[in-house]
PDB file of C-alpha atoms and ligand atoms in Angstrom:
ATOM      1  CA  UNK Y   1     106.640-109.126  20.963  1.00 83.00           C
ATOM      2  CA  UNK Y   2     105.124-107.364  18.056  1.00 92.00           C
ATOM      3  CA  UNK Y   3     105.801-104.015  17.001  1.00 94.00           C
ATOM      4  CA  UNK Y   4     101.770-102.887  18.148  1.00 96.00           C
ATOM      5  CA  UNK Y   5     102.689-104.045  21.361  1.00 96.00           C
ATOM      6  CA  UNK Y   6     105.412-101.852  22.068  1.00 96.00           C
ATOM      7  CA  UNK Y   7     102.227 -99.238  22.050  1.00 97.00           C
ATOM      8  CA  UNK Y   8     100.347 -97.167  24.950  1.00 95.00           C
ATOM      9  CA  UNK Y   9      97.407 -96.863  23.864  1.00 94.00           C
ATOM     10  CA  UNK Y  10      96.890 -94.705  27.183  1.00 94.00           C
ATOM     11  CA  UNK Y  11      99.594 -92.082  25.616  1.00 94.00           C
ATOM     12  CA  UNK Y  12      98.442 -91.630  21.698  1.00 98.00           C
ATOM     13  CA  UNK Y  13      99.154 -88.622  19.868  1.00 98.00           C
ATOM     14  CA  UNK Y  14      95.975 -87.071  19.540  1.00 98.00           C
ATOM     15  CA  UNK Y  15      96.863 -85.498  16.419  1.00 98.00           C
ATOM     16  CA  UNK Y  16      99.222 -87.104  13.658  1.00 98.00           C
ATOM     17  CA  UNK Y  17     100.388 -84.964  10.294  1.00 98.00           C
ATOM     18  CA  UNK Y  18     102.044 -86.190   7.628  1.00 98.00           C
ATOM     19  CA  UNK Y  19     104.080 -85.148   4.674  1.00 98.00           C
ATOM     20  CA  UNK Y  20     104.018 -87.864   2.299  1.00 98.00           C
ATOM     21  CA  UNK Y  21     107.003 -87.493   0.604  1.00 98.00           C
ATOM     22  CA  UNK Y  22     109.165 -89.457  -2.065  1.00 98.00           C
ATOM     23  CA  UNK Y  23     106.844 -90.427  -4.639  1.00 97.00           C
ATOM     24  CA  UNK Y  24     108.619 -89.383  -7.714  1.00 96.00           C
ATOM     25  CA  UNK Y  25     112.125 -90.822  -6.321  1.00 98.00           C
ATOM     26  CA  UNK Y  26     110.700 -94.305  -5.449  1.00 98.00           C
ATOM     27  CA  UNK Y  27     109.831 -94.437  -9.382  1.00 98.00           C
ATOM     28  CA  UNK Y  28     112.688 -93.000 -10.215  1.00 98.00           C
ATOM     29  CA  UNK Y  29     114.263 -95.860  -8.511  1.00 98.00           C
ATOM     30  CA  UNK Y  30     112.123 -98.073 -10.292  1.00 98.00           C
ATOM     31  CA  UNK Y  31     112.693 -96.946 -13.706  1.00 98.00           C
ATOM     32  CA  UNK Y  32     108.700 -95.742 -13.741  1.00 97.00           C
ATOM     33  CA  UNK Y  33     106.822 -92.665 -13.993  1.00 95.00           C
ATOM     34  CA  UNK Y  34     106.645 -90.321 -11.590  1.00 94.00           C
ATOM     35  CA  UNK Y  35     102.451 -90.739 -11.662  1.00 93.00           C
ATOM     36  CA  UNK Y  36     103.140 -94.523 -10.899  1.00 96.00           C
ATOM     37  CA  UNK Y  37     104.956 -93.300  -7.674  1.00 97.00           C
ATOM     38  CA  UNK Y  38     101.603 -91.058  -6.828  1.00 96.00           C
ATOM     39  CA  UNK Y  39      99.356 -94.061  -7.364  1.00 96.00           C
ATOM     40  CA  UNK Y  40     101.586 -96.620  -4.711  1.00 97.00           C
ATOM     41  CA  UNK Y  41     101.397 -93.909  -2.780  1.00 97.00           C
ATOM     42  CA  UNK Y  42      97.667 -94.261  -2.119  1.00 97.00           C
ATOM     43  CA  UNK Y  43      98.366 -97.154  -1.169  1.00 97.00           C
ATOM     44  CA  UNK Y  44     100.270 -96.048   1.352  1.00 98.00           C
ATOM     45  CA  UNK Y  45      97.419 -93.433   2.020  1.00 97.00           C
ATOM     46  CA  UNK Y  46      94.857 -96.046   2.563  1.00 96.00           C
ATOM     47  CA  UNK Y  47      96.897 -98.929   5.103  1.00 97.00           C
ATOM     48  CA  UNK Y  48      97.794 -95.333   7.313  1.00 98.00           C
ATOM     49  CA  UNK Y  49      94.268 -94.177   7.715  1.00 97.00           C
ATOM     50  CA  UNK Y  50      93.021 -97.841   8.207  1.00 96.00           C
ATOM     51  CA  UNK Y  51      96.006 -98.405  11.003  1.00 97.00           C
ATOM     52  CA  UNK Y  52      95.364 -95.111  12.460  1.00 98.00           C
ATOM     53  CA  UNK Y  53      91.982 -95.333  13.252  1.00 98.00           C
ATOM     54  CA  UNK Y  54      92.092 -99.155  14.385  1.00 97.00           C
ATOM     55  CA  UNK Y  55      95.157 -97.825  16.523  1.00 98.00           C
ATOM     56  CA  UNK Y  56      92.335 -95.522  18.366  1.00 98.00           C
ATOM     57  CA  UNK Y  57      94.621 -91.616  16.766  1.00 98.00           C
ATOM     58  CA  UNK Y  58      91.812 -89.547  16.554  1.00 98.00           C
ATOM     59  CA  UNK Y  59      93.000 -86.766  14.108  1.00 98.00           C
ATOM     60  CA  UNK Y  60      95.095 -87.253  10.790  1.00 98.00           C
ATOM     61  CA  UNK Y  61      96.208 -84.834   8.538  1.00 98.00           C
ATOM     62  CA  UNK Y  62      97.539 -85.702   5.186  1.00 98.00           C
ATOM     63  CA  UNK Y  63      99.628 -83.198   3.285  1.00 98.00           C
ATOM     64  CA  UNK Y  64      97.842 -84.180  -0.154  1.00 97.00           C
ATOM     65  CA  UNK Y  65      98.575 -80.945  -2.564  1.00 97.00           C
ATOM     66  CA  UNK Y  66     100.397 -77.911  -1.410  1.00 97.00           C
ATOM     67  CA  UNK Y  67     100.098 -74.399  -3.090  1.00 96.00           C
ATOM     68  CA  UNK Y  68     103.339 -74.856  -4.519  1.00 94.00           C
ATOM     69  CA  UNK Y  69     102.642 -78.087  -6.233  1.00 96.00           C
ATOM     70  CA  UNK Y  70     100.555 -76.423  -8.741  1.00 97.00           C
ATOM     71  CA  UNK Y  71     103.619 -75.461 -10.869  1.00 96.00           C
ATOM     72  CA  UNK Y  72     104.801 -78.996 -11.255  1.00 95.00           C
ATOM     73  CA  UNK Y  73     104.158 -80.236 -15.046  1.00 93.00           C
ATOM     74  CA  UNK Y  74     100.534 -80.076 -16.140  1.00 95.00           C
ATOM     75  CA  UNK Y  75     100.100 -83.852 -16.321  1.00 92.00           C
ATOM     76  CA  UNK Y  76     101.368 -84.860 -13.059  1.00 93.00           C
ATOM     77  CA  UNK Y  77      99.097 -82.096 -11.644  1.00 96.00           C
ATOM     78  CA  UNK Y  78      96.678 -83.760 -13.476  1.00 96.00           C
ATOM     79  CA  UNK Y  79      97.373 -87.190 -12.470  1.00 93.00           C
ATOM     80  CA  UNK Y  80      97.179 -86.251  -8.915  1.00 96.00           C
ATOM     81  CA  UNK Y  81      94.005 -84.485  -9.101  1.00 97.00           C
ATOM     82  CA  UNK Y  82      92.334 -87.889 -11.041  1.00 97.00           C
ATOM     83  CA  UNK Y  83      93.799 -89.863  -8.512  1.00 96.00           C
ATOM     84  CA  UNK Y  84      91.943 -87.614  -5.191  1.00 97.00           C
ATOM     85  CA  UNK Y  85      88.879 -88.277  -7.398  1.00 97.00           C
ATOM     86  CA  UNK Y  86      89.529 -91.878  -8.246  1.00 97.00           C
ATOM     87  CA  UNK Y  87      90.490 -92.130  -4.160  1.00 96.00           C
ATOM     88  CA  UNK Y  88      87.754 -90.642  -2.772  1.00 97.00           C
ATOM     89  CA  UNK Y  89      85.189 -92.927  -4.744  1.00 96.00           C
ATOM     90  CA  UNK Y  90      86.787 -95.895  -4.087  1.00 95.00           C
ATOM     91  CA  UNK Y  91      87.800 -95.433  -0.233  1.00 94.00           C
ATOM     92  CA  UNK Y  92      84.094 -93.506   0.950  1.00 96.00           C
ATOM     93  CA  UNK Y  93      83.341 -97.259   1.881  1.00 95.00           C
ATOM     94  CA  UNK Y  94      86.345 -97.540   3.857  1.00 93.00           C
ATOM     95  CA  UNK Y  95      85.276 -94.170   5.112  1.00 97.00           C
ATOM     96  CA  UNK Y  96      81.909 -95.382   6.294  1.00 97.00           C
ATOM     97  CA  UNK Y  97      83.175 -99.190   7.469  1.00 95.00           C
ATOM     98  CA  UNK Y  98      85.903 -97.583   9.911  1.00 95.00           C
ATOM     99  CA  UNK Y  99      83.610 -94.679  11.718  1.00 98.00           C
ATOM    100  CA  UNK Y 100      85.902 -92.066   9.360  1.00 98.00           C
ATOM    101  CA  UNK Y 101      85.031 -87.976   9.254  1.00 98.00           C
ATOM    102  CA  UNK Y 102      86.458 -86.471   6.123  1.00 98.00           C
ATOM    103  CA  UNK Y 103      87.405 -83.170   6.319  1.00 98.00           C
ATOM    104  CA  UNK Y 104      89.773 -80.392   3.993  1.00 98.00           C
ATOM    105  CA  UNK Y 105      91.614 -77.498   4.212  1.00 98.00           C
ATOM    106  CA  UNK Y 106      93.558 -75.541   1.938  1.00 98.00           C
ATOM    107  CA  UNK Y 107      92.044 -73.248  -1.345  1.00 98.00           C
ATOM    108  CA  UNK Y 108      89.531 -76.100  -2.415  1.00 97.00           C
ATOM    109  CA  UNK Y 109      87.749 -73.812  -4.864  1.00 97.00           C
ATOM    110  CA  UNK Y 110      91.493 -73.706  -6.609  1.00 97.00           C
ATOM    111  CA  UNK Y 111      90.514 -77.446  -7.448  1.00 98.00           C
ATOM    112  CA  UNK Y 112      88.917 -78.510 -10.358  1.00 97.00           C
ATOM    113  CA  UNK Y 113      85.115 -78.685 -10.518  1.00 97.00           C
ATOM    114  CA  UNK Y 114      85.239 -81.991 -10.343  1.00 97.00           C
ATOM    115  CA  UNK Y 115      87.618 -83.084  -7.658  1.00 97.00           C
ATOM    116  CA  UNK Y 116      85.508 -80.209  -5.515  1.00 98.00           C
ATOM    117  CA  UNK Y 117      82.220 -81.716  -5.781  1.00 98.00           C
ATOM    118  CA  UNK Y 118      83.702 -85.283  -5.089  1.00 97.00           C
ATOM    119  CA  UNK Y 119      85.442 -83.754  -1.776  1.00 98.00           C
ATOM    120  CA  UNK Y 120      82.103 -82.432  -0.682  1.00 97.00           C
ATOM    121  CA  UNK Y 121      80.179 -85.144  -1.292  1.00 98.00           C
ATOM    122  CA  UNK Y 122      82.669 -87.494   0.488  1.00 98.00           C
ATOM    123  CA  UNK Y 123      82.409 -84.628   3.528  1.00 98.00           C
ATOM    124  CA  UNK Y 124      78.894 -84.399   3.626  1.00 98.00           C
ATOM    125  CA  UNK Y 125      78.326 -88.517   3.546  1.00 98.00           C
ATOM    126  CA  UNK Y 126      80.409 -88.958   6.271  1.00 98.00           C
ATOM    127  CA  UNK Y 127      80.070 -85.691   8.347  1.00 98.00           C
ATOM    128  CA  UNK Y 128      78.513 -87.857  11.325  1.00 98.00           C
ATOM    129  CA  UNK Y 129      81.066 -90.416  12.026  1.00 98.00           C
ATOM    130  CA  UNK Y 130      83.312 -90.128  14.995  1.00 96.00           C
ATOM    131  CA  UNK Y 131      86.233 -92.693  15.424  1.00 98.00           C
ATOM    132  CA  UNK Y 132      88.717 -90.490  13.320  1.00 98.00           C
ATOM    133  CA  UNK Y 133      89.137 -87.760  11.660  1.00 98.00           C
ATOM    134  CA  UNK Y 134      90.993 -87.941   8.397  1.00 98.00           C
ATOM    135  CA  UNK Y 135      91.586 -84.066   6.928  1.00 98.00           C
ATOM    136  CA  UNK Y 136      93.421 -83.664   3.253  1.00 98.00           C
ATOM    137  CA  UNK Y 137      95.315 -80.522   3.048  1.00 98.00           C
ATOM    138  CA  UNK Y 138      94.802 -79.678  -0.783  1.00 98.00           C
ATOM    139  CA  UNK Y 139      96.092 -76.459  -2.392  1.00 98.00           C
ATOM    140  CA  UNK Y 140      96.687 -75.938   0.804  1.00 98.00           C
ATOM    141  CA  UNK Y 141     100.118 -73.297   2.297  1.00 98.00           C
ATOM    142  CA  UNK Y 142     100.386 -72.666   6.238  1.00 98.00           C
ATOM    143  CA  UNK Y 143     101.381 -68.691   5.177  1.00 98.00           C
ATOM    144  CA  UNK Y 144      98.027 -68.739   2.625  1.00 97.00           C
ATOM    145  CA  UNK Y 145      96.570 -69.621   5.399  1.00 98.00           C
ATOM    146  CA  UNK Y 146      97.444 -67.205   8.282  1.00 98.00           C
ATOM    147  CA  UNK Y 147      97.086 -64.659   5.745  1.00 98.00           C
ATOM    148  CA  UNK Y 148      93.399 -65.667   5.379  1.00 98.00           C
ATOM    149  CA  UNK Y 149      93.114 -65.835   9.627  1.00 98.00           C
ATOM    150  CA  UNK Y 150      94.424 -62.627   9.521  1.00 98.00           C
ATOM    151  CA  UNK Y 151      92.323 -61.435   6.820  1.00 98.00           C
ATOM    152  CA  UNK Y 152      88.887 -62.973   8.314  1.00 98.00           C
ATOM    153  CA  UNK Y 153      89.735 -61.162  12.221  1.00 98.00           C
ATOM    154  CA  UNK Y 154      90.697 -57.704  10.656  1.00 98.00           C
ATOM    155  CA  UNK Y 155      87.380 -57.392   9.000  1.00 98.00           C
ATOM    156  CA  UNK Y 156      85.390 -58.760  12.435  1.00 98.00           C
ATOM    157  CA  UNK Y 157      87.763 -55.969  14.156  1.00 98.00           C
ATOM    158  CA  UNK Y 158      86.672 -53.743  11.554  1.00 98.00           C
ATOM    159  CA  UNK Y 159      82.989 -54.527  12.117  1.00 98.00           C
ATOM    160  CA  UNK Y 160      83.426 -53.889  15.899  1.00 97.00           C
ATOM    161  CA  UNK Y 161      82.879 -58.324  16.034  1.00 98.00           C
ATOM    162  CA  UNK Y 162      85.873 -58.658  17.911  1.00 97.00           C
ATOM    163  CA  UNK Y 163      88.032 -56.127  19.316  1.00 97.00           C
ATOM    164  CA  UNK Y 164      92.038 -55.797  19.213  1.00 97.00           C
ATOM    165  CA  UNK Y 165      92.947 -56.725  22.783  1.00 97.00           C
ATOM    166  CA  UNK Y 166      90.559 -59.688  23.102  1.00 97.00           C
ATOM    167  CA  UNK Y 167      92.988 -60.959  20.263  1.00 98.00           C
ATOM    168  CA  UNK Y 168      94.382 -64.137  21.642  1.00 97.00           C
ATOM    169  CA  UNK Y 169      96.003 -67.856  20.735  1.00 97.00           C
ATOM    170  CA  UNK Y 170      91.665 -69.221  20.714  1.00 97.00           C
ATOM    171  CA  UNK Y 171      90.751 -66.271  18.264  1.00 98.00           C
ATOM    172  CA  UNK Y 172      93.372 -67.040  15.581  1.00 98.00           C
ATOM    173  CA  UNK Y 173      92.958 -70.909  16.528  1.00 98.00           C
ATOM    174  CA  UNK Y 174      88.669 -70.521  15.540  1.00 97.00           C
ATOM    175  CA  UNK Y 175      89.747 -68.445  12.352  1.00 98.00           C
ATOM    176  CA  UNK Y 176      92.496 -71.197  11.022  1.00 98.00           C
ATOM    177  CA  UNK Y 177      91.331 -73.814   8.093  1.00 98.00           C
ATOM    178  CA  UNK Y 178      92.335 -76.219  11.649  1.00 98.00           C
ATOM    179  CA  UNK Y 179      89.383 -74.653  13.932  1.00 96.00           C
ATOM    180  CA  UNK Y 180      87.891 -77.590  14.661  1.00 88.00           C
ATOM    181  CA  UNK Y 181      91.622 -79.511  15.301  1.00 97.00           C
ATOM    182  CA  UNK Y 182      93.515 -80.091  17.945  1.00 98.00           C
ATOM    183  CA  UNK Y 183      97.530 -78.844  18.115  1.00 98.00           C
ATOM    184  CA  UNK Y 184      99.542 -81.650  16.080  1.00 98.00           C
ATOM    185  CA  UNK Y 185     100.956 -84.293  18.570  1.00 98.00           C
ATOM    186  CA  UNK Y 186     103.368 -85.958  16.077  1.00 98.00           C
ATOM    187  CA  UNK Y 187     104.368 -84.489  12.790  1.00 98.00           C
ATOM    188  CA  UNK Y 188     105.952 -87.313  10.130  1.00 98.00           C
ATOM    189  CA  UNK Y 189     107.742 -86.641   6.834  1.00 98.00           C
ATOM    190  CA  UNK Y 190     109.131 -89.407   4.886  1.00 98.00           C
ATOM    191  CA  UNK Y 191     111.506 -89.547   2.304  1.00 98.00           C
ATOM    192  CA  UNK Y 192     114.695 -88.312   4.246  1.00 98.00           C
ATOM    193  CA  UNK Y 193     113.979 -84.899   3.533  1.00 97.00           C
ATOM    194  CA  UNK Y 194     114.087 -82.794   7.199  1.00 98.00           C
ATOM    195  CA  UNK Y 195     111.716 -79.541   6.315  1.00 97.00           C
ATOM    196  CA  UNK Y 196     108.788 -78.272   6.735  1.00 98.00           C
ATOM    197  CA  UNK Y 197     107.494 -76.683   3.689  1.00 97.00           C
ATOM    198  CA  UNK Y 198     104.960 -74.988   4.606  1.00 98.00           C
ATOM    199  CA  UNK Y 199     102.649 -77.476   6.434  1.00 98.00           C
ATOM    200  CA  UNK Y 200     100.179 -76.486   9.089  1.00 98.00           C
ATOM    201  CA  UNK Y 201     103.356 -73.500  10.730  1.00 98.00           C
ATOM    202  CA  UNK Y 202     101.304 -72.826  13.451  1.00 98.00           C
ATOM    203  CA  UNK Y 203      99.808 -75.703  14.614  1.00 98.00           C
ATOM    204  CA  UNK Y 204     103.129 -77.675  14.647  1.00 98.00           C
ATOM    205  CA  UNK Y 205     104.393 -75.396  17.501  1.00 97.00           C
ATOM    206  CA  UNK Y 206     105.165 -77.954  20.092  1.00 95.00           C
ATOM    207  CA  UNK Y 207     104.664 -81.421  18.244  1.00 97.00           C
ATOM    208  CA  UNK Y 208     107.373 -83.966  18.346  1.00 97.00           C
ATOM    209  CA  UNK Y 209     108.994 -83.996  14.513  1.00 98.00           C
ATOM    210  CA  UNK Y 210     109.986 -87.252  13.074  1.00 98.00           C
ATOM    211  CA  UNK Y 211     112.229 -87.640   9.833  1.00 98.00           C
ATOM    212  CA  UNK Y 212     112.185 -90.990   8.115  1.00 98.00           C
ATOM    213  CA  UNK Y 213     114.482 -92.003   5.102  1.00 98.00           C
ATOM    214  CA  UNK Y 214     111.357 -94.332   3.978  1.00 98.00           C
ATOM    215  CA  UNK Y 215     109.607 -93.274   0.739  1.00 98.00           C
ATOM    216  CA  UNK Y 216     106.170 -92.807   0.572  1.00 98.00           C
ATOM    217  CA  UNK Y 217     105.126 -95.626  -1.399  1.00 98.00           C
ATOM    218  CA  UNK Y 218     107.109 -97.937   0.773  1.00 98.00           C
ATOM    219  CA  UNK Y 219     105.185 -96.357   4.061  1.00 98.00           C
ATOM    220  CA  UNK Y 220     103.338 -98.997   5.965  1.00 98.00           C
ATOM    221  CA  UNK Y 221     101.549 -99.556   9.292  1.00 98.00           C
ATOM    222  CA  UNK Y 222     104.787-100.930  11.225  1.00 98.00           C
ATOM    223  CA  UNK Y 223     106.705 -97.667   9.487  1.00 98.00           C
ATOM    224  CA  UNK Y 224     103.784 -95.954  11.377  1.00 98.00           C
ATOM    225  CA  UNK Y 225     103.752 -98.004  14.680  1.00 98.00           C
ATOM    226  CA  UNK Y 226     107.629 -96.909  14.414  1.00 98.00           C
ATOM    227  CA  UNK Y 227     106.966 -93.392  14.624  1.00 98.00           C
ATOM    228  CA  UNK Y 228     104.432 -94.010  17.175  1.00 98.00           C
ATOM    229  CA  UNK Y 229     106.722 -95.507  19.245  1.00 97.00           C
ATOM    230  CA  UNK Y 230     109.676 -92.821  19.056  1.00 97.00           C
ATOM    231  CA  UNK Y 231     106.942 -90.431  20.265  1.00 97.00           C
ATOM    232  CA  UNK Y 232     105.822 -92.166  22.846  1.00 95.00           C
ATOM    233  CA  UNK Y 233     109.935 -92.232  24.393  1.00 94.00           C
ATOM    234  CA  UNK Y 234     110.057 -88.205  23.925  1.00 91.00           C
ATOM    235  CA  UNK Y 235     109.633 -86.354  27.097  1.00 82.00           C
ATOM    236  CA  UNK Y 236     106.922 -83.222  26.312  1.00 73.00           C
ATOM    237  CA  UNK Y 237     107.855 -80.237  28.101  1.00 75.00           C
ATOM    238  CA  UNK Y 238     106.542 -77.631  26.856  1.00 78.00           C
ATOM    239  CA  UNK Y 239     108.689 -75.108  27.773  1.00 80.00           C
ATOM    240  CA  UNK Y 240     108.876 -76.765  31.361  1.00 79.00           C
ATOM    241  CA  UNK Y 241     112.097 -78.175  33.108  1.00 79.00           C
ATOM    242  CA  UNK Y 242     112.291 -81.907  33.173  1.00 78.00           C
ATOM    243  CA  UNK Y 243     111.464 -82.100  36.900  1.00 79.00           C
ATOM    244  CA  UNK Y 244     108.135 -80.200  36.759  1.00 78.00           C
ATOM    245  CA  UNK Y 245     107.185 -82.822  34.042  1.00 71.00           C
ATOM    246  CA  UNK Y 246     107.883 -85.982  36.042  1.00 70.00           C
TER     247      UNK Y 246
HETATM  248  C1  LIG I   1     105.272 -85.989  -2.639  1.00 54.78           C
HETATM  249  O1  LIG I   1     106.098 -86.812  -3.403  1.00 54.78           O
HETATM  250  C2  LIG I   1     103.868 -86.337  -2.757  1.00 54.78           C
HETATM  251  C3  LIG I   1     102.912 -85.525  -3.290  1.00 54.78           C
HETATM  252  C4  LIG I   1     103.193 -84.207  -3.841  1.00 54.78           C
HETATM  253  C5  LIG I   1     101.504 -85.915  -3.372  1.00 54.78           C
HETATM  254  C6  LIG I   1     101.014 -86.934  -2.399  1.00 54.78           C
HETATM  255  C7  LIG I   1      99.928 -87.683  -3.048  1.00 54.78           C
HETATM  256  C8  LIG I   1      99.628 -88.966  -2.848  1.00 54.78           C
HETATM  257  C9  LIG I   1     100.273 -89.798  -1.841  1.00 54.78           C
HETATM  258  C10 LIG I   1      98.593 -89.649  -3.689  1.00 54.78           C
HETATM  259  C11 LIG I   1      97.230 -89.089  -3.665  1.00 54.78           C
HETATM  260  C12 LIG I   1      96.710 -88.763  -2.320  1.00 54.78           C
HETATM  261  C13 LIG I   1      95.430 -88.878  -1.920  1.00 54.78           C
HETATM  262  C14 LIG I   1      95.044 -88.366  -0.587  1.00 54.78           C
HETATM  263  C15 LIG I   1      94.391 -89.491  -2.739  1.00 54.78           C
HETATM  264  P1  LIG I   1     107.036 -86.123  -4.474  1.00 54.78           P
HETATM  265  O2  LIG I   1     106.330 -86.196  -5.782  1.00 54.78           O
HETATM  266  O3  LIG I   1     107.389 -84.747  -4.040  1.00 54.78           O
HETATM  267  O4  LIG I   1     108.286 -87.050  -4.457  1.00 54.78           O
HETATM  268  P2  LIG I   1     109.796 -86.641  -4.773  1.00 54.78           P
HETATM  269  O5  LIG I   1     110.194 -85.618  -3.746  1.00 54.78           O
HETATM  270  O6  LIG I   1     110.529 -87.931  -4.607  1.00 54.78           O
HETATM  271  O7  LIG I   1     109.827 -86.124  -6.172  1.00 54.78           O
END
């Protein structure tokens, strides 16, 4: 039996995040540049969103570029951003041929001109398709981003929009860069590494985490079926005993 087997596709997660992680090590290993890790790693990028949305997940998040990554050296920065423009050329007809939404969150005008206008070209070309949606968190911090919430409600309690008490898990969900998202279902970091770094703080409250040692660039669809799996064996409870569940 093959690994996709082993799946309910009556039980996805409806959500999946991921931090791609390991890039730079799995050149290191290699003897290459870290930018020659960033570029497998698309490839990595591409078979996960293709397997995804063949698999029937409906939401994917990719942690692409965090706030923090800014202060790595100015080339790799560089690199990166050439290769989300480079990307999103070359993958808008793998977009369009698998029924993919593009979507973004993060500080997007922090992006350069360029890579901006790409991203919201790609968003606006494929605003209408419905199998999956595929959102890039670039520039993007989970406390930047509750700071902004909280930022956008004070000044609609301020204008009498909204008032204090009416304050509630919905409100802060519609003012989130995530409104339109579900809660994550299964949250995947690769690379060994067992954090969180800032990734999407609020809406990871009661997904299932799961830590691979695989790098990035060596991510594939089984590595993903994998992961699928695992969640598929954990029992949900949501702050519920086991015996209300079953
Ligand atoms: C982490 O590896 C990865 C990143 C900071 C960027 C992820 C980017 C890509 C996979 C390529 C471009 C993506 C798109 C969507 C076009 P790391 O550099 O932190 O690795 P390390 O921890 O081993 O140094």
């Amino acid at each position: 039996m093959s690994l996709i087997e082993h799946i309910h596709t009556d039980y996805l997660p409806k959500h999946i995040a991921i931090i791609m992680d390991g890039n730079g090590r799995w050149a290191k290993q290699k003897g290459l540049l870290r930018t020659v890790g960033h570029e497998n790693g698309t490839k990595s990028v591409r078979q996960t969103v293709e397997s995804s949305a063949e698999l029937g997940i409906k939401n994917l998040t990719l942690y692409a570029f965090s706030t923090e990554n800014w202060n790595r050296p100015k080339l790799e920065v560089q690199t990166l951003m050439k290769l989300l423009v480079s990307s999103l050329k070359k993958e808008i007809k793998t977009l369009q041929k698998n029924d993919i939404k593009l979507n973004a969150i993060g500080c997007l005008n922090e992006l350069p001109q360029k890579a901006q206008k790409e991203l919201l070209e790609v968003i606006e070309k494929t605003k209408n398709n419905n199998r999956m949606c595929l959102t890039l968190a670039l520039s993007y911090g989970s406390r930047e981003e509750l700071i902004n919430t909280v930022k956008k409600i004070s000044i609609k309690v301020k204008n009498n929009i909204i008032s204090p008490e009416n304050i509630d898990e919905s409100v802060i969900n519609e003012h989130l860069y995530t409104q339109n998202l579900p809660d994550v279902d299964l949250l995947i970091r690769t690379s060994g590494e067992q954090r969180i770094s800032n990734f999407l703080l609020w809406q990871i409250a009661y997904a299932e985490l799961y830590f691979t040692k695989v790098l990035w660039p060596d991510f594939t669809k089984e590595h993903l079926y994998e992961a699928i799996i695992e969640y598929q064996k954990r029992e949900r409870r949501f702050g519920k005993t086991s015996e209300q569940i079953n």
